[in-house]
Short mmCIF file of C-alpha atoms and ligand atoms in Angstrom, two decimals:
data_model
loop_
_atom_site.label_atom_id
_atom_site.label_comp_id
_atom_site.label_asym_id
_atom_site.label_seq_id
_atom_site.Cartn_x
_atom_site.Cartn_y
_atom_site.Cartn_z
CA UNK A 298 61.04 20.47 26.08
CA UNK A 299 64.14 20.80 28.18
CA UNK A 300 65.63 17.23 28.53
CA UNK A 301 67.11 15.77 31.70
CA UNK A 302 65.62 18.23 34.08
CA UNK A 303 63.64 16.81 37.06
CA UNK A 304 60.02 17.55 36.89
CA UNK A 305 58.78 18.97 40.23
CA UNK A 306 55.19 19.64 39.29
CA UNK A 307 52.98 16.90 40.80
CA UNK A 308 55.27 15.92 43.63
CA UNK A 309 53.67 16.00 47.06
CA UNK A 310 55.48 17.58 49.97
CA UNK A 311 57.08 14.39 51.14
CA UNK A 312 58.43 13.73 47.64
CA UNK A 313 59.61 17.28 47.38
CA UNK A 314 61.46 16.97 50.67
CA UNK A 315 63.18 13.79 49.51
CA UNK A 316 64.17 15.53 46.30
CA UNK A 317 65.68 18.52 48.15
CA UNK A 318 67.63 16.23 50.46
CA UNK A 319 68.78 14.28 47.45
CA UNK A 320 70.38 17.40 45.96
CA UNK A 321 71.95 18.30 49.25
CA UNK A 322 69.48 20.96 50.34
CA UNK A 323 67.35 21.41 53.50
CA UNK A 324 64.05 19.62 53.48
CA UNK A 325 62.05 22.68 54.68
CA UNK A 326 62.70 24.35 51.25
CA UNK A 327 60.25 21.95 49.95
CA UNK A 328 57.31 23.63 51.64
CA UNK A 329 58.28 26.98 50.34
CA UNK A 330 58.51 25.56 46.74
CA UNK A 331 55.14 23.76 47.16
CA UNK A 332 53.42 26.94 48.28
CA UNK A 333 54.83 28.73 45.23
CA UNK A 334 53.56 26.14 42.99
CA UNK A 335 50.11 25.53 44.37
CA UNK A 336 49.12 28.86 45.70
CA UNK A 337 50.88 31.07 43.17
CA UNK A 338 51.22 28.93 40.06
CA UNK A 339 54.71 29.93 39.74
CA UNK A 340 56.97 27.93 37.44
CA UNK A 341 60.22 29.98 37.47
CA UNK A 342 62.58 29.31 40.37
CA UNK A 343 63.80 32.90 39.88
CA UNK A 344 60.40 34.20 40.99
CA UNK A 345 60.56 32.33 44.37
CA UNK A 346 61.78 35.36 46.23
CA UNK A 347 62.06 33.59 49.70
CA UNK A 348 64.73 31.18 48.32
CA UNK A 349 68.38 32.04 48.52
CA UNK A 350 69.61 33.30 45.10
CA UNK A 351 72.30 30.35 44.80
CA UNK A 352 69.41 27.83 45.37
CA UNK A 353 67.23 29.47 42.71
CA UNK A 354 70.08 29.20 40.22
CA UNK A 355 70.92 25.67 41.17
CA UNK A 356 67.30 24.51 40.83
CA UNK A 357 66.98 26.30 37.54
CA UNK A 358 69.78 24.06 36.13
CA UNK A 359 68.44 20.88 37.46
CA UNK A 360 64.67 20.94 37.66
CA UNK A 361 61.54 22.32 35.95
CA UNK A 362 57.92 23.02 36.93
CA UNK A 363 55.99 22.47 33.69
CA UNK A 364 52.79 24.41 34.27
CA UNK A 365 51.33 24.68 30.77
CA UNK A 366 51.11 28.23 29.30
CA UNK A 367 47.70 29.46 27.96
CA UNK A 368 48.42 30.39 24.45
CA UNK A 369 45.15 31.72 23.32
CA UNK A 370 41.63 32.04 24.79
CA UNK A 371 38.18 32.95 24.02
CA UNK A 372 35.29 34.12 26.33
CA UNK A 373 31.67 33.24 25.64
CA UNK A 374 28.79 35.63 26.16
CA UNK A 375 27.80 33.57 29.03
CA UNK A 376 31.17 33.90 30.76
CA UNK A 377 32.44 30.46 29.79
CA UNK A 378 36.19 30.65 28.87
CA UNK A 379 38.08 28.16 26.56
CA UNK A 380 41.85 28.04 26.89
CA UNK A 381 44.39 26.64 24.46
CA UNK A 382 47.35 25.35 26.49
CA UNK A 383 50.73 24.28 25.40
CA UNK A 384 52.49 21.38 26.95
CA UNK A 385 56.33 20.77 27.24
CA UNK A 386 56.53 19.14 23.91
CA UNK A 387 54.55 21.82 22.23
CA UNK A 388 51.35 19.59 21.95
CA UNK A 389 48.17 21.58 22.47
CA UNK A 390 45.14 20.73 24.58
CA UNK A 391 42.05 22.76 25.61
CA UNK A 392 40.40 23.28 28.92
CA UNK A 393 37.12 25.08 29.50
CA UNK A 394 36.19 27.14 32.57
CA UNK A 395 32.47 27.46 33.35
CA UNK A 396 31.31 30.10 35.82
CA UNK A 397 29.01 29.00 38.64
CA UNK A 398 27.21 31.85 40.28
CA UNK A 399 27.89 35.45 39.64
CA UNK A 400 29.62 38.41 41.28
CA UNK A 401 32.31 38.38 43.85
CA UNK A 402 31.61 34.88 45.05
CA UNK A 403 31.42 33.16 41.74
CA UNK A 404 33.58 30.06 41.29
CA UNK A 405 34.50 28.02 38.24
CA UNK A 406 34.13 24.55 37.14
CA UNK A 407 37.07 23.43 35.01
CA UNK A 408 36.73 20.80 32.35
CA UNK A 409 40.08 19.01 31.76
CA UNK A 410 41.59 17.07 29.09
CA UNK A 411 43.41 13.79 29.84
CA UNK A 412 44.70 13.05 26.32
CA UNK A 413 45.97 14.97 23.42
CA UNK A 414 43.22 14.06 20.93
CA UNK A 415 41.09 10.95 21.50
CA UNK A 416 41.24 7.46 20.28
CA UNK A 417 37.57 6.66 20.72
CA UNK A 418 36.35 8.46 17.60
CA UNK A 419 32.77 9.29 18.36
CA UNK A 420 31.17 10.29 15.10
CA UNK A 421 29.61 13.49 16.33
CA UNK A 422 32.70 14.92 18.22
CA UNK A 423 35.31 17.34 17.08
CA UNK A 424 37.98 15.80 19.33
CA UNK A 425 37.27 12.37 18.04
CA UNK A 426 37.61 13.37 14.45
CA UNK A 427 41.02 14.95 15.14
CA UNK A 428 42.60 11.54 16.09
CA UNK A 429 44.76 10.54 19.00
CA UNK A 430 48.23 11.78 19.82
CA UNK A 431 49.31 10.82 23.36
CA UNK A 432 48.21 10.45 26.87
CA UNK A 433 48.77 13.37 29.42
CA UNK A 434 51.06 12.70 32.39
CA UNK A 435 49.28 13.14 35.79
CA UNK A 436 51.29 16.40 36.37
CA UNK A 437 50.15 17.80 33.09
CA UNK A 438 46.54 17.30 34.11
CA UNK A 439 47.26 18.94 37.36
CA UNK A 440 49.37 21.58 35.61
CA UNK A 441 46.38 22.34 33.27
CA UNK A 442 44.25 23.23 36.32
CA UNK A 443 47.10 25.35 37.60
CA UNK A 444 47.79 27.08 34.32
CA UNK A 445 44.16 27.86 33.73
CA UNK A 446 43.77 29.20 37.25
CA UNK A 447 46.76 31.44 36.87
CA UNK A 448 45.37 32.89 33.64
CA UNK A 449 41.91 33.27 35.18
CA UNK A 450 43.39 35.17 38.24
CA UNK A 451 45.23 37.44 35.97
CA UNK A 452 42.27 38.24 33.81
CA UNK A 453 39.93 38.75 36.81
CA UNK A 454 42.58 40.45 38.79
CA UNK A 455 41.92 38.04 41.66
CA UNK A 456 44.20 36.32 44.19
CA UNK A 457 41.50 33.96 45.23
CA UNK A 458 43.04 30.47 45.64
CA UNK A 459 39.69 28.78 45.45
CA UNK A 460 38.60 30.17 42.19
CA UNK A 461 38.16 26.74 40.80
CA UNK A 462 35.81 24.63 42.90
CA UNK A 463 34.87 21.74 40.57
CA UNK A 464 36.78 19.56 38.17
CA UNK A 465 35.12 17.47 35.37
CA UNK A 466 37.17 15.05 33.45
CA UNK A 467 35.28 15.68 30.33
CA UNK A 468 37.57 17.54 27.97
CA UNK A 469 39.63 16.03 25.14
CA UNK A 470 40.19 12.22 25.51
CA UNK A 471 38.86 9.15 27.34
CA UNK A 472 40.01 9.46 30.98
CA UNK A 473 39.78 5.79 31.75
CA UNK A 474 42.04 4.97 28.85
CA UNK A 475 44.64 7.07 30.79
CA UNK A 476 43.70 5.38 33.95
CA UNK A 477 46.90 5.61 36.24
CA UNK A 478 47.68 9.17 35.42
CA UNK A 479 44.00 10.13 35.86
CA UNK A 480 43.85 8.66 39.37
CA UNK A 481 47.25 10.19 40.41
CA UNK A 482 45.93 13.59 39.20
CA UNK A 483 42.69 13.19 41.25
CA UNK A 484 44.70 12.53 44.45
CA UNK A 485 46.84 15.63 43.68
CA UNK A 486 43.81 17.85 43.04
CA UNK A 487 42.04 16.60 46.14
CA UNK A 488 45.11 16.60 48.46
CA UNK A 489 44.55 19.24 51.22
CA UNK A 490 47.89 20.65 50.66
CA UNK A 491 47.57 20.56 46.87
CA UNK A 492 44.51 22.22 45.34
CA UNK A 493 42.16 20.83 48.08
CA UNK A 494 39.28 20.24 45.69
CA UNK A 495 36.84 17.81 47.42
CA UNK A 496 36.29 14.48 45.80
CA UNK A 497 32.55 15.13 45.63
CA UNK A 498 33.40 18.16 43.51
CA UNK A 499 35.15 16.00 40.99
CA UNK A 500 33.44 14.12 38.02
CA UNK A 501 34.91 11.55 35.69
CA UNK A 502 33.14 11.03 32.42
CA UNK A 503 33.66 7.92 30.26
CA UNK A 504 32.44 6.81 26.89
CA UNK A 505 31.95 3.37 28.47
CA UNK A 506 35.36 1.88 29.21
CA UNK A 507 33.83 -1.02 31.26
CA UNK A 508 37.02 -2.41 32.67
CA UNK A 509 38.04 1.14 33.98
CA UNK A 510 34.66 1.63 35.46
CA UNK A 511 35.12 -1.50 37.57
CA UNK A 512 38.63 -0.39 38.61
CA UNK A 513 37.35 2.99 39.63
CA UNK A 514 34.58 1.31 41.74
CA UNK A 515 37.40 -0.31 43.71
CA UNK A 516 39.34 2.89 44.51
CA UNK A 517 36.94 3.85 47.22
CA UNK A 518 36.52 7.46 46.03
CA UNK A 519 33.61 9.83 46.56
CA UNK A 520 33.71 11.15 42.99
CA UNK A 521 30.90 11.27 40.49
CA UNK A 522 30.93 8.98 37.57
CA UNK A 523 29.26 10.21 34.31
CA UNK A 524 28.65 7.83 31.42
CA UNK A 525 28.28 9.25 27.94
CA UNK A 526 25.63 7.00 26.65
CA UNK A 527 24.13 8.68 23.43
CA UNK A 528 22.33 5.55 22.26
CA UNK A 529 20.43 2.66 23.86
CA UNK A 530 20.75 0.01 21.17
CA UNK A 531 24.08 -1.56 20.13
CA UNK A 532 23.64 -0.91 16.38
CA UNK A 533 23.20 2.75 16.73
CA UNK A 534 25.77 3.06 19.56
CA UNK A 535 28.32 1.10 17.66
CA UNK A 536 28.03 4.01 14.94
CA UNK A 537 28.02 6.99 17.37
CA UNK A 538 30.50 5.67 20.00
CA UNK A 539 32.82 3.01 18.39
CA UNK A 540 33.98 1.94 21.93
CA UNK A 541 30.54 0.03 21.97
CA UNK A 542 31.95 -2.63 19.73
CA UNK A 543 34.36 -3.55 22.48
CA UNK A 544 31.99 -3.12 25.28
CA UNK A 545 28.44 -3.52 24.12
CA UNK A 546 25.61 -2.29 26.31
CA UNK A 547 25.29 -5.50 28.32
CA UNK A 548 28.90 -5.30 29.35
CA UNK A 549 28.60 -1.58 30.13
CA UNK A 550 25.54 -2.21 32.10
CA UNK A 551 27.33 -5.05 34.20
CA UNK A 552 30.20 -2.60 34.99
CA UNK A 553 27.83 0.18 36.04
CA UNK A 554 25.84 -2.22 38.22
CA UNK A 555 29.22 -3.32 39.87
CA UNK A 556 30.09 0.32 40.29
CA UNK A 557 26.82 1.21 42.07
CA UNK A 558 26.90 -1.94 44.25
CA UNK A 559 30.44 -1.19 45.51
CA UNK A 560 30.24 2.68 45.75
CA UNK A 561 26.52 3.09 46.57
CA UNK A 562 26.68 6.31 44.40
CA UNK A 563 24.24 7.40 41.73
CA UNK A 564 25.78 7.39 38.14
CA UNK A 565 24.97 10.30 35.73
CA UNK A 566 24.20 9.40 32.08
CA UNK A 567 25.02 11.99 29.42
CA UNK A 568 22.90 11.72 26.29
CA UNK A 569 23.63 14.13 23.41
CA UNK A 570 20.50 14.99 21.39
CA UNK A 571 21.09 14.44 17.69
CA UNK A 572 18.13 15.36 15.52
CA UNK A 573 16.58 12.53 13.57
CA UNK A 574 19.26 10.12 14.98
CA UNK A 575 18.56 9.17 18.67
CA UNK A 576 15.42 10.90 19.79
CA UNK A 577 12.53 8.66 18.70
CA UNK A 578 9.93 7.24 20.95
CA UNK A 579 11.75 3.81 20.47
CA UNK A 580 14.89 5.43 21.73
CA UNK A 581 13.07 6.84 24.80
CA UNK A 582 11.59 3.30 25.64
CA UNK A 583 15.02 1.59 25.24
CA UNK A 584 16.54 4.21 27.64
CA UNK A 585 13.91 3.76 30.21
CA UNK A 586 14.30 -0.14 29.98
CA UNK A 587 18.03 0.23 30.34
CA UNK A 588 18.22 3.01 32.97
CA UNK A 589 15.16 2.83 35.23
CA UNK A 590 16.47 -0.07 37.31
CA UNK A 591 19.78 1.76 37.87
CA UNK A 592 18.17 4.80 39.65
CA UNK A 593 20.24 6.85 37.23
CA UNK A 594 20.41 10.67 36.68
CA UNK A 595 20.08 11.39 32.98
CA UNK A 596 21.52 14.64 31.44
CA UNK A 597 20.16 15.55 28.01
CA UNK A 598 22.57 17.80 25.99
CA UNK A 599 21.28 19.36 22.81
CA UNK A 600 23.98 18.84 20.25
CA UNK A 601 26.54 21.58 19.47
CA UNK A 602 27.09 21.65 15.81
CA UNK A 603 30.57 21.04 14.51
CA UNK A 604 31.79 22.38 11.08
CA UNK A 605 32.29 19.36 8.68
CA UNK A 606 29.88 16.92 10.61
CA UNK A 607 26.31 16.18 9.44
CA UNK A 608 24.61 16.04 12.72
CA UNK A 609 22.17 18.80 13.58
CA UNK A 610 20.75 20.29 16.72
CA UNK A 611 17.04 19.42 17.37
CA UNK A 612 14.35 22.16 17.66
CA UNK A 613 13.00 23.07 21.19
CA UNK A 614 9.68 21.33 20.73
CA UNK A 615 11.44 17.96 19.76
CA UNK A 616 13.76 18.38 22.76
CA UNK A 617 10.78 18.91 25.06
CA UNK A 618 8.90 15.86 23.57
CA UNK A 619 11.89 13.55 24.12
CA UNK A 620 12.33 14.96 27.66
CA UNK A 621 8.65 14.37 28.34
CA UNK A 622 8.76 10.66 27.17
CA UNK A 623 11.72 9.98 29.52
CA UNK A 624 10.16 11.83 32.48
CA UNK A 625 6.74 10.10 32.01
CA UNK A 626 8.66 6.85 31.98
CA UNK A 627 9.98 7.49 35.48
CA UNK A 628 13.47 8.70 34.68
CA UNK A 629 15.15 11.41 36.66
CA UNK A 630 16.08 13.63 33.75
CA UNK A 631 17.51 17.11 33.33
CA UNK A 632 18.26 19.22 30.27
CA UNK A 633 21.81 20.58 30.55
CA UNK A 634 21.98 24.33 30.17
CA UNK A 635 24.30 25.04 27.33
CA UNK A 636 27.54 26.79 28.02
CA UNK A 637 30.10 28.21 25.74
CA UNK A 638 28.73 26.88 22.45
CA UNK A 639 29.35 30.27 20.69
CA UNK A 640 33.04 29.75 21.19
CA UNK A 641 33.17 26.00 20.40
CA UNK A 642 33.69 25.25 24.04
CA UNK A 643 30.71 23.12 24.70
CA UNK A 644 30.65 19.30 24.85
CA UNK A 645 32.03 17.64 21.83
CA UNK A 646 33.48 20.92 20.34
CA UNK A 647 37.00 20.72 21.66
CA UNK A 648 39.70 20.36 19.06
CA UNK A 649 42.96 22.13 19.79
CA UNK A 650 43.63 22.81 16.20
CA UNK A 651 41.05 25.30 15.81
CA UNK A 652 43.30 28.23 16.12
CA UNK A 653 41.07 30.44 13.99
CA UNK A 654 38.58 30.14 16.82
CA UNK A 655 40.81 32.15 19.06
CA UNK A 656 41.43 35.83 19.36
CA UNK A 657 43.70 37.16 22.12
S1 LIG B 714 33.02 12.37 22.80
FE1 LIG B 714 34.55 11.99 24.32
S2 LIG B 714 35.17 9.87 24.00
FE2 LIG B 714 33.98 10.40 22.21
S3 LIG B 714 35.67 11.11 20.77
FE3 LIG B 714 34.84 12.96 21.82
S4 LIG B 714 36.41 13.11 23.55
FE4 LIG B 714 36.60 11.11 22.72
#
């Protein structure tokens, strides 16, 4: 990390204009710099060829644009890409790019991290087992999208600015525990002069941070809220998702009801299928009782096994049986197509220390 340099990543045009004026330069230069950052993912002032040489030099001594570098990457058989990115302080995070559609018009959904590690410690999750290091700044979240898009363009030999069409806050970390930075990053990703990703193309996933859910309801955003449920009784959920000890299911349900009443938006519930753990008929009945009044969408995710953890993936017949119980009970349920599990990029498998998982 270079100390005492001004960070320009994440500033909007007005802030960049003020910055240029504050260092004795013309405000219009801000638009040129902004374009280099958001259209070309450039982080060296020396590469900004329409800036005068003296200005490039001056900016290089005073400022920085910390778009994280992709250190390593893996590509799944299904086209999912997992990137290991390095932040300014050398901490590492992962992002996952999931292709939507095929051929020339294919676009990607990016799954972004909001923390280095995660403090929640879900017992089935690789990230949770690795512990927590720090929150990301909002510009690091935005930079993660830019750094990933830069690498993707390079690999695909594409100049397409809209290569990333959707963002899900579902990577390493609990987004609502890094609330302010997460919100600022959403505004920046959504800004028409930033990345221009529509709010309806942005999903925030939480393990059940009830107070954050209520705050989010009051933001007036059109984003999708996804709640990682994984169990529908407090005893089991305390074990699988320890945040449940702070916000038991009754508190979580209150927060979600508030969210729905304020936003009038459907909430998605993620439910990881752990063999012999959370897939009994009783579990199905509990889920129907909890979620049916909420008009929820339920996403079932067959577990992606992680080295060193005892949980296993259920067989297809067991998955179908659980699915059928829920559907018969009137829930709107889908089975999530698995992406990237062969490269440890699937849900719950991110852990930036897995360097042996990468090959350049
Ligand atoms: S599942 Fe999500 S909230 Fe739970 S430990 Fe993993 S990253 Fe954190």
